[in-house]
């Protein structure tokens, strides 16, 4: 279980999160919706442990552990996964090298034997096929020259391979056309399981047609201002965020 | 009037006597004493060095590399008593169990019992300079001292003054040598006193020949050493010479090196230097495209940490039309390390249709790491394509976080990114076994840090 309590965070000296409360149980998919600048991405980075995001108050308890006390790689090893809104391009590092290093780092952390080249290849072939990814995408440098859709598929592939307990999907729909969105959503849905929690961060309701959440929360001005079931997303789609003191019409 | 001459401004003759004093004793014992041209070459070197001494930072090409520390040490020329070290394993780019042509020099002296020249094809001569004075006097006389001129380079003058030994390679016209020819230079020195030596390398690749030369520079022991190398490389018409070098001497070593190459029509000189070692190093490479349609690739990687200082100074001289030059250097600097890159491209008035490209990128891993970079284009022809790029930056925080967010620990993540950064230079190594071997050295360097 993940419990976020009264979370406050600063970026560049500016208060962005101002008391976020959220509890996510195993198997649940929560959506966080909100206008631009509400603090959605900040929340995802704070949970993943990015430098420069300073928590000033509150706590995040992750299966009984103080998540905020862990380094990013320790969080990942404990099962936290952030699917980036903007996956980073890393010239010179082959996608396969990256994936293999990541998988084996995780396995090592869990006290499992590292995969050899053959075992790794077998695993990766299986997963890429399901996501409609080519072998060529594996040979290329991480995200370099990838289209928006390919980058998001690559994120989904990493998630499928690393099998997190808690996946945070940050604006996974941004930059995707409807076909790419469907493929990515299918990949994500295939990973839904009673042990795996997800936090889907999105500006638009569209994504939630494909990844249907159990709970929807509205984040505005750094706080969760409303929570409800999946119907809340439809309501937001119709009325926008103006009920929450935000006018996006401009 | 165009000139490649380096000014000898900033000369300091007062530093010369300490280096030259042992020469009087040594002189009579130097090999080839019977050759008058050799006596002249040595004497000219001695006179020149006596007049100018070590270069100082007032000399424009030595502005960023200070040899002051050399003057505080009383270097003694290596003698027969030095370098009596034993080796179990010598560095190689060959796979385990394979042997091939190799010359080994310890403190500048040829060590026949560690060397092997058996597997060479006909038309290839590989021997020590000291032996070549006797057996190949004409070949040596024709080439030695023709490219590396003592007039404008004090360290070349010093090298000439002490000229005694080093590798000689001659590849006859049309001969291709498939296996790499390895030259191993060991700086052993002595615990009792700082030791200096001045190896001279001569490579003559005749028309249409092809060869791969790999230099390994290593150190052993804890003695302070000064290796003052000079290499002269003649690439004949349509010949291709790959000249690789990995320098990983100890932290008490000074490594100074000047490589002067000339490339005839349709020839190609490909030089790559990987710098990992030495307290202070300077690699100066000069490549003159003396014939039309000649090519040269001069690239490398430098990895500097602790309080190391590594200087890379290149001069590409396009003297004839249709020449191509390509330079790709990548450097990684950590701690209080300091690196220098000076890259000059000259395009002479007649060198139309020249295509020159130069790139130097440095990665600074600490706040106290330093790079001084000075790219220089001197173009006197109007129909040329020349570009240069010079950057210094830090590791990409976003990339680092991305890797860590996938469970990769910080040091491994940094290693991946540094390795990837250097990759662009390592890819310039055309010969796969050499690339693999050098890549392993880079990986070893990254591992050491962890």
XYZ file of C-alpha atoms in Angstrom:
700
model
C 0.000 0.000 0.000
C 1.120 3.530 -0.788
C 0.110 6.295 1.568
C 0.819 9.878 0.668
C 0.126 12.198 3.575
C 0.055 15.983 3.608
C 2.820 16.077 0.984
C 4.366 19.487 0.408
C 7.110 20.029 -2.149
C 9.112 22.905 -3.555
C 10.755 23.306 -6.934
C 13.211 26.169 -7.448
C 12.042 27.682 -4.182
C 8.421 27.706 -5.306
C 5.750 25.753 -3.435
C 4.109 23.359 -5.872
C 2.576 20.601 -3.769
C 0.647 21.976 -0.829
C -0.664 19.034 1.105
C -1.424 16.029 -1.107
C -3.235 13.103 0.531
C -3.678 9.861 -1.354
C -3.904 6.185 -0.488
C -3.430 3.527 -3.156
C -4.024 -0.125 -2.362
C -2.536 -3.095 -4.203
C -4.252 -3.721 -7.505
C -5.879 -0.316 -7.697
C -5.552 2.078 -10.589
C -5.838 5.702 -9.597
C -6.022 8.578 -12.020
C -4.858 12.053 -11.187
C -6.298 14.725 -13.376
C -5.756 18.390 -13.218
C -5.042 21.564 -15.103
C -1.597 22.618 -16.205
C 0.522 23.743 -13.308
C -1.493 21.828 -10.734
C 1.592 19.884 -9.693
C 0.902 16.573 -11.473
C 4.389 16.055 -12.847
C 5.942 17.346 -9.638
C 4.086 14.633 -7.750
C 5.435 11.974 -10.093
C 9.027 13.238 -9.787
C 8.788 13.507 -6.001
C 7.613 9.905 -5.843
C 10.419 8.738 -8.143
C 13.046 10.752 -6.267
C 14.303 13.303 -8.731
C 16.855 15.788 -7.450
C 15.687 19.374 -7.148
C 12.258 18.419 -5.863
C 12.384 19.300 -2.200
C 9.835 17.790 0.142
C 9.144 20.308 2.910
C 6.387 18.530 4.785
C 4.437 15.283 4.854
C 5.297 11.677 4.152
C 5.058 8.866 1.653
C 4.847 5.378 3.126
C 5.438 2.583 0.642
C 4.624 -0.882 1.921
C 5.668 0.242 5.383
C 8.859 1.983 4.209
C 9.659 5.679 4.173
C 9.837 6.098 0.416
C 11.269 9.601 0.573
C 14.363 8.355 2.410
C 15.341 6.110 -0.523
C 17.572 6.941 -3.496
C 15.874 6.795 -6.908
C 17.517 3.453 -7.730
C 16.443 1.988 -4.404
C 12.865 3.065 -5.049
C 13.023 1.433 -8.469
C 14.415 -1.733 -6.942
C 11.573 -1.707 -4.424
C 9.140 -1.680 -7.334
C 8.437 1.989 -8.045
C 8.349 2.749 -11.751
C 7.886 6.123 -13.393
C 6.857 6.095 -17.038
C 8.242 9.465 -18.118
C 6.199 12.093 -19.866
C 9.318 12.926 -21.848
C 11.522 9.808 -22.014
C 15.143 10.902 -22.047
C 17.344 10.321 -25.076
C 20.701 8.767 -24.214
C 23.047 8.771 -27.207
C 25.644 6.033 -27.201
C 23.831 3.660 -24.852
C 22.075 0.865 -26.733
C 18.532 0.150 -25.632
C 19.452 -3.490 -24.988
C 22.443 -2.522 -22.825
C 20.206 -0.185 -20.861
C 17.464 -2.781 -20.360
C 19.886 -5.518 -19.431
C 21.712 -3.311 -16.931
C 18.380 -2.275 -15.399
C 16.977 -5.798 -15.156
C 20.134 -7.169 -13.617
C 20.396 -4.280 -11.161
C 16.874 -5.114 -9.970
C 17.555 -8.829 -9.820
C 20.697 -8.224 -7.836
C 18.760 -6.052 -5.397
C 16.185 -8.805 -4.947
C 18.892 -11.408 -4.412
C 18.143 -13.146 -7.713
C 20.709 -14.428 -10.188
C 21.561 -12.031 -13.002
C 20.318 -12.958 -16.463
C 22.887 -14.044 -19.008
C 22.782 -12.816 -22.594
C 20.600 -15.691 -23.828
C 18.067 -15.489 -21.019
C 17.842 -11.753 -21.451
C 17.302 -12.028 -25.179
C 14.526 -14.551 -24.724
C 12.728 -12.379 -22.197
C 13.063 -9.242 -24.245
C 11.906 -10.884 -27.486
C 8.735 -12.027 -25.763
C 7.921 -8.600 -24.407
C 8.762 -6.609 -27.529
C 6.592 -8.844 -29.643
C 3.596 -8.166 -27.430
C 4.170 -4.433 -27.842
C 4.716 -4.579 -31.584
C 8.287 -3.307 -31.244
C 11.013 -4.178 -33.722
C 14.407 -5.676 -32.869
C 15.868 -2.617 -34.504
C 14.426 -0.406 -31.752
C 16.364 -2.461 -29.246
C 19.650 -1.963 -31.037
C 19.271 1.799 -31.302
C 20.477 4.146 -28.598
C 17.931 4.702 -25.830
C 15.076 6.807 -27.245
C 17.373 8.482 -29.785
C 15.484 9.135 -33.003
C 12.359 7.466 -31.602
C 8.968 8.924 -32.535
C 6.642 9.984 -29.728
C 4.799 6.689 -29.994
C 8.008 4.651 -30.007
C 9.241 6.424 -26.894
C 6.060 5.626 -25.011
C 6.151 2.036 -26.205
C 9.713 1.854 -24.984
C 8.535 3.076 -21.571
C 5.844 0.414 -21.564
C 8.402 -2.212 -22.535
C 10.583 -1.207 -19.590
C 7.575 -1.477 -17.320
C 6.723 -4.910 -18.681
C 10.277 -6.095 -18.191
C 10.861 -4.575 -14.753
C 7.461 -5.649 -13.383
C 6.969 -2.890 -10.820
C 4.643 -2.990 -7.821
C 3.738 0.644 -8.240
C 3.724 2.261 -11.679
C 3.332 5.990 -12.169
C 2.323 6.923 -15.692
C 3.046 10.586 -16.262
C 0.993 11.984 -19.161
C 1.518 8.800 -21.088
C -0.982 10.016 -23.679
C 0.886 13.206 -24.545
C 2.206 13.235 -28.070
C 0.370 10.060 -29.087
C -2.121 9.591 -31.874
C -5.067 7.349 -31.222
C -3.482 4.186 -32.654
C -0.324 4.594 -30.633
C -2.405 5.373 -27.580
C -4.338 2.131 -27.998
C -1.164 0.062 -28.286
C 0.351 1.655 -25.206
C -2.905 1.343 -23.242
C -3.155 -2.328 -24.171
C 0.379 -2.828 -22.950
C -0.457 -1.126 -19.688
C -3.721 -3.021 -19.232
C -1.911 -6.302 -19.742
C 0.154 -5.397 -16.688
C -2.807 -4.793 -14.417
C -2.782 -7.317 -11.629
C -4.046 -7.666 -8.055
C -0.537 -6.954 -6.733
C 0.264 -3.989 -8.933
C -0.916 -0.444 -8.257
C -0.933 2.309 -10.810
C -1.116 6.061 -10.706
C -2.172 7.448 -14.059
C -1.491 11.151 -14.427
C -3.266 12.879 -17.245
C -4.662 16.168 -18.352
C -7.309 14.648 -20.589
C -10.001 12.113 -20.031
C -9.194 10.375 -23.338
C -6.527 8.089 -21.895
C -8.957 6.897 -19.242
C -11.239 5.458 -21.936
C -8.494 2.944 -22.505
C -6.952 2.622 -19.073
C -10.046 2.612 -16.916
C -9.263 3.730 -13.370
C -10.826 2.604 -10.097
C -10.504 6.069 -8.616
C -10.139 9.538 -10.039
C -8.687 12.518 -8.198
C -8.552 16.134 -9.165
C -5.292 17.879 -8.369
C -5.495 21.667 -8.413
C -3.053 24.206 -7.013
C -1.042 21.498 -5.305
C -3.817 19.641 -3.510
C -6.317 16.877 -4.181
C -9.537 18.851 -4.286
C -11.952 16.147 -5.290
C -11.997 12.357 -5.476
C -14.480 10.003 -7.009
C -15.014 7.047 -9.286
C -14.312 6.861 -13.010
C -17.399 8.982 -13.736
C -15.567 11.985 -12.272
C -13.318 11.949 -15.313
C -16.299 12.293 -17.643
C -17.627 15.126 -15.572
C -14.309 16.927 -15.883
C -14.268 16.349 -19.613
C -17.640 18.111 -19.842
C -17.142 20.964 -17.408
C -13.384 21.449 -17.458
C -11.543 22.447 -14.358
C -13.426 25.709 -13.746
C -15.362 24.249 -10.821
C -11.998 24.117 -9.097
C -11.228 27.745 -9.572
C -9.262 27.215 -12.766
C -10.175 28.806 -16.050
C -8.500 27.121 -18.960
C -10.754 28.578 -21.607
C -8.063 31.081 -22.497
C 55.129 33.985 -45.829
C 53.491 30.966 -44.360
C 55.184 28.949 -41.751
C 54.451 26.128 -39.392
C 57.352 27.129 -37.255
C 56.653 27.462 -33.606
C 58.166 30.508 -32.077
C 60.869 29.779 -29.584
C 59.842 32.772 -27.604
C 59.613 31.940 -23.975
C 62.754 29.857 -24.227
C 64.723 29.459 -21.035
C 68.287 28.296 -21.750
C 69.037 28.128 -18.045
C 67.121 24.860 -17.868
C 69.307 23.209 -20.525
C 72.569 22.370 -18.715
C 70.938 20.054 -16.173
C 69.550 17.954 -18.999
C 72.608 18.075 -21.237
C 75.353 17.596 -18.652
C 75.219 13.780 -18.624
C 75.620 13.795 -22.413
C 79.398 14.290 -22.346
C 79.868 11.045 -20.509
C 77.259 9.231 -22.521
C 78.183 10.410 -25.989
C 80.969 8.015 -26.838
C 78.804 5.069 -25.893
C 75.864 5.997 -28.130
C 75.238 3.618 -31.031
C 76.131 4.573 -34.571
C 78.996 6.811 -33.465
C 80.732 6.136 -36.753
C 77.945 7.754 -38.806
C 78.832 11.355 -39.436
C 75.297 12.484 -40.273
C 74.133 10.983 -36.983
C 76.859 12.791 -35.055
C 75.709 15.992 -36.772
C 72.071 15.366 -35.955
C 72.907 14.796 -32.304
C 75.176 17.801 -32.163
C 72.549 20.052 -33.768
C 70.019 18.829 -31.241
C 72.403 19.478 -28.390
C 73.237 22.963 -29.611
C 69.640 23.850 -30.188
C 68.487 22.641 -26.801
C 71.408 24.406 -25.125
C 70.226 27.615 -26.753
C 66.548 27.372 -25.846
C 66.079 24.936 -22.948
C 62.673 23.584 -22.027
C 59.670 25.374 -23.463
C 57.959 27.674 -20.992
C 54.379 28.864 -20.829
C 55.443 32.098 -22.508
C 55.714 30.011 -25.662
C 52.257 30.163 -27.265
C 52.022 26.415 -27.965
C 52.990 25.622 -24.371
C 50.740 28.186 -22.761
C 48.587 25.654 -20.945
C 51.200 23.033 -20.132
C 53.871 23.959 -17.668
C 57.029 21.862 -17.590
C 58.301 23.646 -14.491
C 58.111 20.429 -12.470
C 60.714 18.865 -14.773
C 63.277 21.452 -13.760
C 62.876 20.591 -10.097
C 63.986 17.027 -10.710
C 67.524 15.973 -11.560
C 66.876 13.487 -14.340
C 69.530 10.961 -15.102
C 69.598 9.327 -18.520
C 68.642 5.662 -18.347
C 71.673 3.407 -18.510
C 72.176 -0.311 -18.849
C 71.760 -0.784 -15.123
C 68.213 0.564 -15.271
C 65.116 -1.193 -16.408
C 66.123 -4.679 -15.377
C 62.559 -5.557 -14.649
C 60.831 -8.807 -15.379
C 57.462 -9.145 -17.002
C 54.903 -11.848 -16.863
C 52.417 -10.259 -19.162
C 52.955 -7.503 -21.673
C 50.038 -5.522 -23.034
C 48.624 -6.612 -26.363
C 45.593 -6.217 -28.581
C 45.825 -9.874 -29.562
C 43.545 -12.476 -28.094
C 45.013 -14.740 -25.490
C 47.534 -17.267 -26.734
C 48.149 -15.443 -30.009
C 51.567 -14.099 -30.785
C 52.755 -11.679 -33.393
C 55.380 -9.121 -34.259
C 56.391 -7.042 -31.295
C 59.247 -4.838 -30.211
C 59.704 -4.066 -26.535
C 61.633 -1.118 -25.145
C 62.344 -0.650 -21.470
C 63.417 2.859 -20.506
C 64.007 3.485 -24.184
C 66.282 0.489 -24.717
C 65.460 -2.395 -26.997
C 64.885 -5.706 -25.243
C 65.399 -8.437 -27.803
C 64.480 -11.275 -25.451
C 60.979 -9.808 -25.023
C 60.520 -9.019 -28.690
C 59.484 -11.093 -31.657
C 59.816 -10.431 -35.360
C 59.398 -13.932 -36.695
C 55.901 -13.825 -38.107
C 56.459 -10.917 -40.467
C 55.760 -11.250 -44.182
C 58.489 -10.615 -46.728
C 59.123 -6.956 -47.363
C 58.638 -5.900 -43.789
C 61.532 -4.857 -41.649
C 61.051 -4.365 -37.953
C 64.087 -3.745 -35.801
C 65.644 -1.479 -33.246
C 67.163 1.802 -34.279
C 70.436 0.953 -32.540
C 70.757 -2.136 -34.758
C 69.506 -0.296 -37.834
C 72.343 2.239 -37.630
C 74.647 -0.616 -38.572
C 72.472 -2.620 -40.944
C 70.180 0.016 -42.505
C 72.339 3.129 -42.385
C 71.045 4.436 -45.686
C 67.354 4.000 -44.915
C 67.766 5.672 -41.561
C 69.942 8.437 -42.900
C 67.394 9.261 -45.570
C 64.530 9.636 -43.136
C 65.664 10.372 -39.630
C 65.362 13.985 -38.582
C 63.575 14.964 -41.769
C 60.099 15.402 -40.276
C 60.650 16.211 -36.630
C 62.678 19.370 -36.798
C 64.735 20.441 -33.847
C 64.676 24.121 -34.860
C 61.215 24.832 -33.613
C 60.697 22.169 -30.992
C 63.025 22.124 -28.002
C 61.953 18.631 -26.967
C 62.732 17.251 -30.412
C 66.160 18.873 -30.092
C 66.637 17.171 -26.729
C 65.519 13.861 -28.205
C 68.006 14.238 -31.075
C 70.826 15.067 -28.689
C 70.293 11.736 -26.904
C 69.244 9.793 -29.999
C 70.125 6.145 -29.362
C 67.306 3.679 -29.804
C 63.683 3.102 -30.695
C 61.635 1.087 -33.158
C 62.162 1.128 -36.904
C 59.492 -0.224 -39.227
C 59.694 -0.314 -42.976
C 56.922 -1.783 -45.080
C 57.997 -2.264 -48.683
C 55.904 -1.013 -51.586
C 52.670 -2.923 -52.100
C 53.029 -5.064 -48.991
C 50.055 -5.386 -46.664
C 50.612 -6.579 -43.112
C 47.419 -8.029 -41.717
C 48.392 -8.532 -38.122
C 49.032 -5.549 -35.919
C 52.659 -4.695 -35.200
C 52.975 -3.935 -31.525
C 55.462 -1.562 -29.950
C 55.668 -1.765 -26.186
C 57.347 1.026 -24.256
C 57.895 0.380 -20.577
C 58.886 3.162 -18.213
C 60.611 1.409 -15.350
C 63.059 3.958 -13.997
C 64.707 3.552 -10.664
C 63.784 4.220 -7.071
C 67.079 6.015 -6.540
C 66.754 8.882 -8.988
C 64.493 10.292 -11.668
C 65.231 8.631 -14.993
C 64.874 10.074 -18.483
C 64.977 8.494 -21.929
C 64.371 9.710 -25.456
C 63.080 6.992 -27.782
C 62.906 7.722 -31.494
C 60.443 5.887 -33.710
C 60.770 5.687 -37.471
C 58.012 4.292 -39.660
C 58.318 4.157 -43.414
C 55.231 2.848 -45.216
C 56.160 2.706 -48.871
C 53.795 3.220 -51.793
C 50.661 1.075 -51.746
C 51.529 -0.637 -48.477
C 49.215 -1.146 -45.534
C 50.068 -1.695 -41.880
C 48.644 -1.401 -38.399
C 50.945 -0.241 -35.618
C 49.851 -0.337 -31.991
C 51.916 1.395 -29.313
C 51.504 0.472 -25.674
C 53.038 2.786 -23.109
C 53.056 1.368 -19.630
C 54.930 1.918 -16.425
C 56.094 -0.188 -13.542
C 57.606 0.562 -10.188
C 57.448 3.845 -8.343
C 60.388 5.720 -9.817
C 59.907 9.065 -11.514
C 60.411 8.815 -15.256
C 60.523 11.151 -18.194
C 59.796 9.594 -21.584
C 60.487 12.089 -24.341
C 59.297 10.379 -27.516
C 59.698 11.485 -31.080
C 58.154 9.544 -33.960
C 58.629 10.196 -37.643
C 56.126 8.597 -39.978
C 56.365 8.509 -43.765
C 53.206 7.402 -45.551
C 53.937 6.769 -49.207
C 51.737 7.166 -52.255
C 48.512 5.217 -51.846
C 49.758 3.691 -48.585
C 47.618 3.347 -45.480
C 49.036 3.413 -42.004
C 47.002 2.900 -38.864
C 48.903 4.166 -35.880
C 47.309 3.500 -32.505
C 48.609 4.324 -29.088
C 47.452 3.647 -25.547
C 49.336 5.530 -22.857
C 48.825 4.344 -19.296
C 52.026 5.119 -17.489
C 52.131 5.488 -13.707
C 51.201 8.556 -11.691
C 54.892 9.437 -11.299
C 55.603 9.464 -15.031
C 56.074 12.356 -17.411
C 55.136 11.451 -20.951
C 56.084 13.802 -23.757
C 55.566 12.799 -27.333
C 55.829 14.374 -30.723
C 54.639 12.471 -33.768
C 55.363 13.968 -37.168
C 53.733 12.357 -40.189
C 53.809 13.159 -43.867
C 51.290 11.692 -46.292
C 51.957 11.368 -50.019
C 49.363 11.372 -52.806
C 46.335 9.127 -52.128
C 47.892 8.010 -48.865
C 46.159 7.782 -45.523
C 47.565 8.302 -42.057
C 45.207 7.283 -39.273
C 46.320 8.133 -35.750
C 44.448 7.434 -32.529
C 45.776 8.082 -29.039
C 44.125 6.938 -25.847
C 45.538 8.754 -22.839
C 44.877 7.263 -19.430
C 48.105 7.523 -17.504
C 51.050 9.685 -16.457
C 51.230 12.598 -14.110
C 51.776 14.923 -17.013
C 51.444 14.031 -20.660
C 51.621 15.853 -23.921
C 50.844 14.271 -27.253
C 51.697 16.427 -30.165
C 50.674 15.085 -33.551
C 51.529 16.800 -36.792
C 50.191 15.428 -40.030
C 51.154 17.031 -43.303
C 49.098 16.170 -46.374
C 51.987 16.593 -48.760
C 50.371 14.984 -51.807
C 47.028 15.488 -53.521
C 43.998 13.403 -52.443
C 45.717 12.472 -49.192
C 43.763 11.723 -46.035
C 44.479 11.857 -42.368
C 42.444 10.922 -39.316
C 43.836 12.142 -36.049
C 41.650 11.225 -33.100
C 41.734 10.120 -29.528
C 40.336 9.969 -26.060
C 41.809 11.385 -22.878
C 40.754 10.400 -19.392
C 42.160 12.538 -16.666
C 41.686 12.396 -12.926
C 43.437 12.959 -9.629
C 45.877 15.764 -10.397
C 46.801 14.496 -13.851
C 47.514 16.851 -16.695
C 46.994 15.712 -20.293
C 47.770 17.876 -23.303
C 46.741 17.051 -26.861
C 48.163 19.343 -29.498
C 47.529 18.642 -33.164
C 48.491 20.286 -36.389
C 46.929 19.229 -39.658
C 48.678 20.824 -42.603
C 46.791 20.677 -45.880
C 49.572 21.418 -48.332
C 47.973 20.004 -51.491
C 44.508 19.919 -53.103
C 41.691 17.434 -52.429
C 42.893 16.484 -48.985
C 40.616 15.172 -46.265
C 41.246 15.457 -42.566
C 39.122 14.336 -39.699
C 39.726 14.831 -35.992
C 37.491 13.511 -33.220
C 38.659 13.892 -29.627
C 36.679 13.136 -26.522
C 37.917 13.806 -23.031
C 36.719 13.013 -19.544
C 38.158 15.056 -16.698
C 37.558 14.408 -13.011
C 38.858 15.614 -9.635
C 41.458 18.371 -10.104
C 42.556 16.952 -13.448
C 43.367 19.290 -16.248
C 43.272 18.690 -19.975
C 44.459 20.789 -22.852
C 43.362 20.533 -26.449
C 44.998 22.628 -29.119
C 43.979 21.774 -32.635
C 45.225 23.686 -35.603
C 44.275 23.164 -39.225
C 46.238 24.956 -41.912
C 44.968 25.036 -45.477
C 47.679 26.296 -47.801
C 46.816 28.500 -50.797
C 47.100 25.651 -53.307
C 45.137 23.172 -51.152
C 41.786 23.745 -52.868
C 38.896 21.291 -52.312
C 40.194 20.555 -48.858
C 37.716 18.897 -46.520
C 38.694 19.377 -42.901
C 36.710 18.517 -39.837
C 37.696 18.835 -36.205
C 35.775 18.042 -33.045
C 36.813 18.163 -29.421
C 34.347 17.488 -26.656
C 35.196 17.399 -22.990
C 33.131 16.116 -20.123
C 33.870 17.694 -16.774
C 32.993 15.434 -13.864
C 33.915 17.733 -11.008
C 33.801 21.425 -10.207
C 37.584 21.544 -10.079
C 38.233 19.741 -13.381
C 39.568 21.967 -16.120
C 39.848 21.984 -19.886
C 41.662 24.544 -21.966
C 40.671 24.212 -25.586
C 42.021 26.154 -28.500
C 40.813 25.237 -31.989
C 42.477 27.184 -34.777
C 41.704 27.302 -38.454
C 44.158 29.009 -40.751
C 42.698 28.935 -44.232
C 44.452 30.405 -47.242
C 42.469 28.723 -50.035
C 38.965 29.778 -51.047
C 37.312 26.549 -52.168
C 37.444 24.499 -48.963
C 35.109 22.886 -46.473
C 36.387 23.237 -42.940
C 34.558 22.926 -39.674
C 35.432 22.675 -36.049
C 33.479 22.156 -32.892
C 34.622 22.489 -29.346
C 32.467 21.889 -26.310
C 32.816 21.320 -22.590
C 29.943 20.087 -20.509
C 28.801 18.033 -17.589
C 26.927 14.776 -17.319
C 23.282 15.121 -18.284
C 21.260 15.158 -15.053
C 18.090 14.121 -16.845
C 19.793 11.069 -18.342
C 21.352 10.190 -14.999
C 17.982 10.324 -13.270
C 16.360 8.303 -16.032
C 18.888 5.494 -15.544
C 18.594 5.617 -11.757
C 14.814 5.550 -11.996
C 15.265 2.177 -13.680
C 17.187 0.793 -10.731
C 20.712 1.438 -12.016
C 22.916 2.737 -9.204
C 24.525 6.134 -9.549
C 28.077 4.951 -10.217
C 26.975 2.433 -12.844
C 24.752 5.057 -14.427
C 27.615 7.540 -14.549
C 29.852 4.843 -16.022
C 27.315 4.099 -18.757
C 27.019 7.767 -19.659
C 30.774 8.389 -19.613
C 31.357 5.276 -21.718
C 28.707 6.442 -24.165
C 30.282 9.872 -24.314
C 33.679 8.410 -25.187
C 32.060 6.036 -27.643
C 32.018 8.661 -30.346
C 35.809 8.816 -30.269
C 36.315 5.066 -29.805
C 34.292 4.429 -32.952
C 37.017 6.229 -34.867
C 39.236 3.180 -34.308
C 38.782 1.318 -37.564
C 40.597 -1.880 -36.529
C 38.226 -3.984 -34.468
C 40.717 -5.862 -32.229
C 42.340 -2.552 -31.345
C 38.983 -0.933 -30.663
C 37.991 -3.812 -28.384
C 41.290 -3.735 -26.510
C 41.192 0.040 -26.050
C 37.531 -0.162 -25.043
C 38.540 -2.615 -22.337
C 41.089 -0.094 -21.052
C 38.363 2.543 -20.880
C 36.071 0.157 -19.004
C 38.903 -0.647 -16.621
C 39.409 3.045 -15.966
C 35.719 3.455 -15.184
C 35.742 0.406 -12.909
C 38.741 1.691 -10.963
C 36.813 4.758 -9.962
C 34.021 2.789 -8.341
